[in-house]
Amino acid sequence: MNRTERGAQLKRAHNCCQAVLLAYEDLLPYDKEALLILGSTFGSGMGGMMGTCGALVGAEMVLGLLSQKTAGMNGMSRRLFQRFEEQCGASRCIDLKGVLTGRMLCSCEDCVKRAIEAVEAVRS
């Protein structure tokens, strides 16, 4: 099972952010419990659907953790964000789920997949 499929599977039991973080558990310097705690407040996106998609938040966290840099990540972060937004149609959970428009742009499972794909694209 590849990382993207693993993330989609993890989404069935965890929030979007946690699913992305756990998909990279083998490469991150934290155990499962710490990753679950780290991603726990990003279910339904940042601020309870009002802000950034939790999968995208998780992807940004993974990118930073894998880089092991403390600065200079803005370019990579911007590329990850842009790729996710192009693939999913938005970056805010409320827009992705179509709460205000009645038209869902991207399911949570697909947001997790696109977030992982964006990490992989930016890292390569």
Coordinates of N, CA and C in Angstrom, one line a residue:
M1 N 0.9 -1.2 0.0 CA 0.0 0.0 0.0 C 0.9 1.2 0.0
N2 N 0.6 2.2 -0.9 CA 1.5 3.4 -1.0 C 1.0 4.4 0.1
R3 N 1.8 5.4 0.3 CA 1.5 6.4 1.3 C 0.2 7.1 1.1
T4 N -0.2 7.4 -0.1 CA -1.5 8.1 -0.4 C -2.7 7.2 0.0
E5 N -2.6 5.9 -0.4 CA -3.6 4.9 0.0 C -3.7 4.8 1.5
R6 N -2.5 4.7 2.1 CA -2.5 4.6 3.6 C -3.2 5.8 4.3
G7 N -2.9 7.0 3.8 CA -3.6 8.2 4.3 C -5.1 8.1 4.2
A8 N -5.6 7.7 3.0 CA -7.0 7.5 2.8 C -7.6 6.5 3.8
Q9 N -6.9 5.4 4.0 CA -7.3 4.4 4.9 C -7.4 4.9 6.4
L10 N -6.3 5.7 6.7 CA -6.3 6.3 8.1 C -7.4 7.3 8.3
K11 N -7.8 7.9 7.3 CA -8.9 8.9 7.4 C -10.2 8.3 7.9
R12 N -10.4 7.1 7.7 CA -11.6 6.4 8.2 C -11.7 6.3 9.7
A13 N -10.5 6.4 10.4 CA -10.5 6.4 11.8 C -10.0 7.7 12.5
H14 N -9.5 8.6 11.7 CA -8.9 9.8 12.3 C -9.3 11.0 11.5
N15 N -9.0 12.2 12.0 CA -9.4 13.4 11.3 C -8.3 13.6 10.1
C16 N -8.6 14.5 9.3 CA -7.8 14.7 8.1 C -6.3 15.0 8.4
C17 N -6.1 15.9 9.3 CA -4.7 16.2 9.7 C -4.0 15.0 10.3
Q18 N -4.7 14.3 11.2 CA -4.1 13.1 11.8 C -3.7 12.1 10.7
A19 N -4.6 11.9 9.8 CA -4.4 10.9 8.7 C -3.1 11.2 7.9
V20 N -2.9 12.5 7.6 CA -1.7 12.9 6.8 C -0.5 12.7 7.7
L21 N -0.5 13.1 8.9 CA 0.6 12.9 9.8 C 0.9 11.4 10.0
L22 N -0.1 10.6 10.3 CA 0.2 9.2 10.5 C 0.6 8.5 9.2
A23 N 0.3 9.0 8.1 CA 0.8 8.4 6.8 C 2.3 8.5 6.7
Y24 N 2.9 9.5 7.4 CA 4.3 9.7 7.5 C 5.0 9.2 8.8
E25 N 4.2 8.5 9.6 CA 4.7 8.1 10.9 C 6.1 7.4 10.8
D26 N 6.3 6.6 9.8 CA 7.6 5.9 9.6 C 8.8 6.9 9.4
L27 N 8.5 8.1 9.0 CA 9.6 9.0 8.7 C 9.7 10.1 9.7
L28 N 8.8 10.3 10.6 CA 8.8 11.4 11.5 C 9.3 11.0 12.9
P29 N 9.9 12.0 13.6 CA 10.5 11.7 14.9 C 9.6 11.7 16.1
Y30 N 8.3 11.3 15.8 CA 7.3 11.2 16.9 C 6.5 9.9 16.8
D31 N 6.1 9.4 17.9 CA 5.3 8.2 17.8 C 3.8 8.5 17.5
K32 N 3.0 7.5 17.3 CA 1.6 7.6 16.9 C 0.9 8.5 17.8
E33 N 1.0 8.3 19.1 CA 0.2 9.1 20.1 C 0.5 10.6 20.0
A34 N 1.8 10.9 19.8 CA 2.2 12.3 19.7 C 1.6 12.9 18.4
L35 N 1.7 12.2 17.3 CA 1.1 12.7 16.1 C -0.4 12.9 16.2
L36 N -1.1 12.0 16.9 CA -2.5 12.1 17.1 C -2.8 13.4 17.9
I37 N -2.1 13.6 18.9 CA -2.3 14.8 19.7 C -2.0 16.1 18.9
L38 N -0.9 16.1 18.2 CA -0.5 17.2 17.3 C -1.6 17.6 16.4
G39 N -2.2 16.6 15.8 CA -3.3 16.9 14.8 C -4.7 16.9 15.3
S40 N -4.8 16.8 16.6 CA -6.2 16.6 17.2 C -7.1 17.9 17.0
T41 N -6.6 19.0 17.0 CA -7.4 20.2 16.9 C -7.7 20.6 15.5
F42 N -7.3 19.9 14.5 CA -7.5 20.2 13.1 C -8.6 19.4 12.4
G43 N -9.4 18.7 13.2 CA -10.6 18.0 12.6 C -11.5 19.1 12.1
S44 N -12.1 18.9 11.0 CA -13.0 19.9 10.3 C -12.2 21.2 10.0
G45 N -11.0 21.0 9.7 CA -10.2 22.2 9.4 C -9.8 23.1 10.5
M46 N -9.0 24.0 10.3 CA -8.6 25.0 11.3 C -9.8 25.8 11.7
G47 N -10.0 25.9 13.0 CA -11.1 26.8 13.5 C -12.4 26.2 13.3
G48 N -12.5 24.9 13.2 CA -13.9 24.2 13.0 C -14.5 24.6 11.7
M49 N -13.8 24.4 10.6 CA -14.2 24.6 9.2 C -14.0 26.0 8.7
M50 N -13.7 26.9 9.5 CA -13.6 28.3 9.1 C -12.2 28.6 8.4
G51 N -11.2 27.8 8.7 CA -9.9 28.1 8.1 C -9.4 27.0 7.3
T52 N -8.1 26.9 7.2 CA -7.4 25.9 6.4 C -7.8 24.5 6.6
C53 N -7.9 23.7 5.6 CA -8.2 22.3 5.6 C -7.2 21.6 6.5
G54 N -7.6 20.7 7.3 CA -6.8 19.9 8.2 C -5.7 19.1 7.5
A55 N -6.1 18.5 6.3 CA -5.2 17.7 5.6 C -4.0 18.6 5.1
L56 N -4.3 19.8 4.7 CA -3.3 20.8 4.2 C -2.4 21.2 5.4
V57 N -3.0 21.4 6.5 CA -2.2 21.8 7.7 C -1.3 20.6 8.1
G58 N -1.8 19.4 8.0 CA -0.9 18.2 8.3 C 0.2 18.1 7.3
A59 N -0.1 18.4 6.0 CA 0.9 18.3 5.0 C 2.0 19.3 5.2
E60 N 1.6 20.5 5.6 CA 2.6 21.6 5.9 C 3.5 21.1 7.1
M61 N 2.9 20.5 8.1 CA 3.6 20.0 9.3 C 4.6 19.0 8.9
V62 N 4.2 18.0 8.1 CA 5.0 17.0 7.6 C 6.2 17.5 6.8
L63 N 5.9 18.5 5.9 CA 7.0 19.1 5.2 C 8.1 19.7 6.1
G64 N 7.6 20.5 7.1 CA 8.6 21.1 8.0 C 9.4 20.0 8.8
L65 N 8.7 19.0 9.3 CA 9.3 18.0 10.1 C 10.3 17.2 9.3
L66 N 10.0 16.9 8.0 CA 10.9 16.1 7.2 C 12.1 17.0 6.8
S67 N 11.9 18.3 6.6 CA 13.1 19.1 6.2 C 14.1 19.3 7.3
Q68 N 13.6 19.3 8.6 CA 14.4 19.5 9.7 C 15.1 20.9 9.7
K69 N 14.5 21.8 9.0 CA 14.9 23.2 9.0 C 14.1 24.0 10.0
T70 N 14.7 25.1 10.5 CA 14.0 26.0 11.4 C 13.6 27.3 10.7
A71 N 14.0 27.5 9.4 CA 13.7 28.7 8.7 C 13.9 28.4 7.2
G72 N 13.5 29.3 6.3 CA 13.7 29.1 4.9 C 12.8 28.2 4.2
M73 N 11.6 27.9 4.7 CA 10.7 27.0 4.1 C 9.6 27.6 3.3
N74 N 9.5 28.9 3.3 CA 8.4 29.6 2.6 C 8.2 29.2 1.2
G75 N 9.2 29.0 0.4 CA 9.0 28.7 -1.0 C 8.4 27.3 -1.1
M76 N 8.9 26.3 -0.4 CA 8.3 25.0 -0.4 C 6.9 25.0 0.1
S77 N 6.7 25.7 1.2 CA 5.3 25.8 1.7 C 4.4 26.4 0.7
R78 N 4.8 27.4 0.0 CA 3.9 28.0 -1.0 C 3.6 27.1 -2.1
R79 N 4.6 26.3 -2.6 CA 4.4 25.4 -3.6 C 3.4 24.3 -3.2
L80 N 3.6 23.8 -2.0 CA 2.7 22.8 -1.5 C 1.2 23.3 -1.4
F81 N 1.1 24.5 -0.9 CA -0.2 25.1 -0.8 C -0.9 25.3 -2.1
Q82 N -0.1 25.8 -3.1 CA -0.6 26.1 -4.4 C -1.0 24.8 -5.1
R83 N -0.2 23.8 -5.0 CA -0.5 22.5 -5.6 C -1.8 21.9 -5.0
F84 N -2.0 22.0 -3.7 CA -3.2 21.5 -3.0 C -4.4 22.2 -3.5
E85 N -4.3 23.5 -3.5 CA -5.4 24.4 -3.9 C -5.8 24.1 -5.4
E86 N -4.8 23.9 -6.3 CA -5.1 23.6 -7.7 C -5.8 22.3 -7.8
Q87 N -5.4 21.3 -7.0 CA -5.9 20.0 -7.1 C -7.3 19.9 -6.5
C88 N -7.5 20.6 -5.4 CA -8.8 20.5 -4.7 C -9.8 21.6 -4.9
G89 N -9.3 22.7 -5.4 CA -10.2 23.8 -5.8 C -10.4 24.9 -4.7
A90 N -9.8 24.7 -3.5 CA -9.8 25.6 -2.4 C -8.8 25.2 -1.4
S91 N -8.7 26.0 -0.3 CA -7.8 25.6 0.8 C -8.6 25.6 2.1
R92 N -9.7 26.3 2.2 CA -10.5 26.4 3.4 C -11.5 25.2 3.4
C93 N -11.6 24.6 4.6 CA -12.5 23.5 4.7 C -13.9 23.8 4.4
I94 N -14.4 25.0 4.8 CA -15.8 25.4 4.5 C -16.0 25.5 3.0
D95 N -15.0 25.9 2.2 CA -15.2 26.0 0.8 C -15.1 24.6 0.1
L96 N -14.1 23.8 0.6 CA -14.0 22.4 0.1 C -15.2 21.6 0.3
K97 N -15.9 21.8 1.4 CA -17.1 21.0 1.7 C -18.3 21.6 1.1
G98 N -18.2 22.8 0.6 CA -19.4 23.5 0.0 C -20.5 23.9 0.9
V99 N -20.1 24.2 2.2 CA -21.0 24.6 3.2 C -21.9 25.8 2.8
L100 N -21.2 26.8 2.2 CA -21.9 28.0 1.8 C -22.6 27.9 0.4
T101 N -22.0 27.1 -0.4 CA -22.5 27.0 -1.8 C -23.4 25.8 -2.1
G102 N -23.3 24.8 -1.3 CA -24.0 23.5 -1.5 C -23.3 22.6 -2.6
R103 N -22.1 23.0 -2.9 CA -21.3 22.2 -3.9 C -20.0 21.8 -3.4
M104 N -19.8 20.5 -3.0 CA -18.6 20.0 -2.5 C -17.5 20.0 -3.6
L105 N -16.4 20.6 -3.3 CA -15.3 20.6 -4.2 C -14.4 19.4 -4.1
C106 N -14.2 18.9 -2.9 CA -13.3 17.8 -2.6 C -13.7 17.1 -1.3
S107 N -13.8 15.7 -1.4 CA -14.1 15.0 -0.2 C -12.9 15.0 0.8
C108 N -13.2 14.7 2.0 CA -12.1 14.6 3.0 C -11.0 13.6 2.6
E109 N -11.5 12.4 2.2 CA -10.5 11.4 1.8 C -9.7 11.9 0.6
D110 N -10.3 12.6 -0.3 CA -9.5 13.1 -1.5 C -8.6 14.2 -1.0
C111 N -9.0 15.1 -0.1 CA -8.1 16.1 0.5 C -6.9 15.5 1.1
V112 N -7.1 14.4 1.8 CA -5.9 13.7 2.4 C -5.0 13.2 1.3
K113 N -5.6 12.6 0.3 CA -4.7 12.1 -0.8 C -4.0 13.2 -1.5
R114 N -4.7 14.3 -1.8 CA -4.1 15.4 -2.5 C -3.0 16.1 -1.6
A115 N -3.2 16.1 -0.3 CA -2.2 16.7 0.6 C -0.9 15.9 0.6
I116 N -1.1 14.6 0.6 CA 0.1 13.7 0.6 C 0.8 13.8 -0.7
E117 N 0.0 13.8 -1.8 CA 0.6 13.9 -3.2 C 1.4 15.3 -3.3
A118 N 0.9 16.3 -2.6 CA 1.6 17.6 -2.7 C 2.9 17.6 -1.9
V119 N 2.9 16.9 -0.8 CA 4.1 16.7 0.0 C 5.2 16.0 -0.9
E120 N 4.7 14.9 -1.5 CA 5.7 14.1 -2.3 C 6.2 15.0 -3.5
A121 N 5.3 15.7 -4.1 CA 5.7 16.5 -5.3 C 6.7 17.6 -4.9
V122 N 6.5 18.3 -3.8 CA 7.4 19.4 -3.3 C 8.7 18.8 -2.9
R123 N 8.7 17.7 -2.3 CA 9.9 17.1 -1.8 C 10.8 16.5 -2.9
S124 N 10.3 16.2 -4.0 CA 11.1 15.6 -5.1 C 11.8 16.6 -6.0

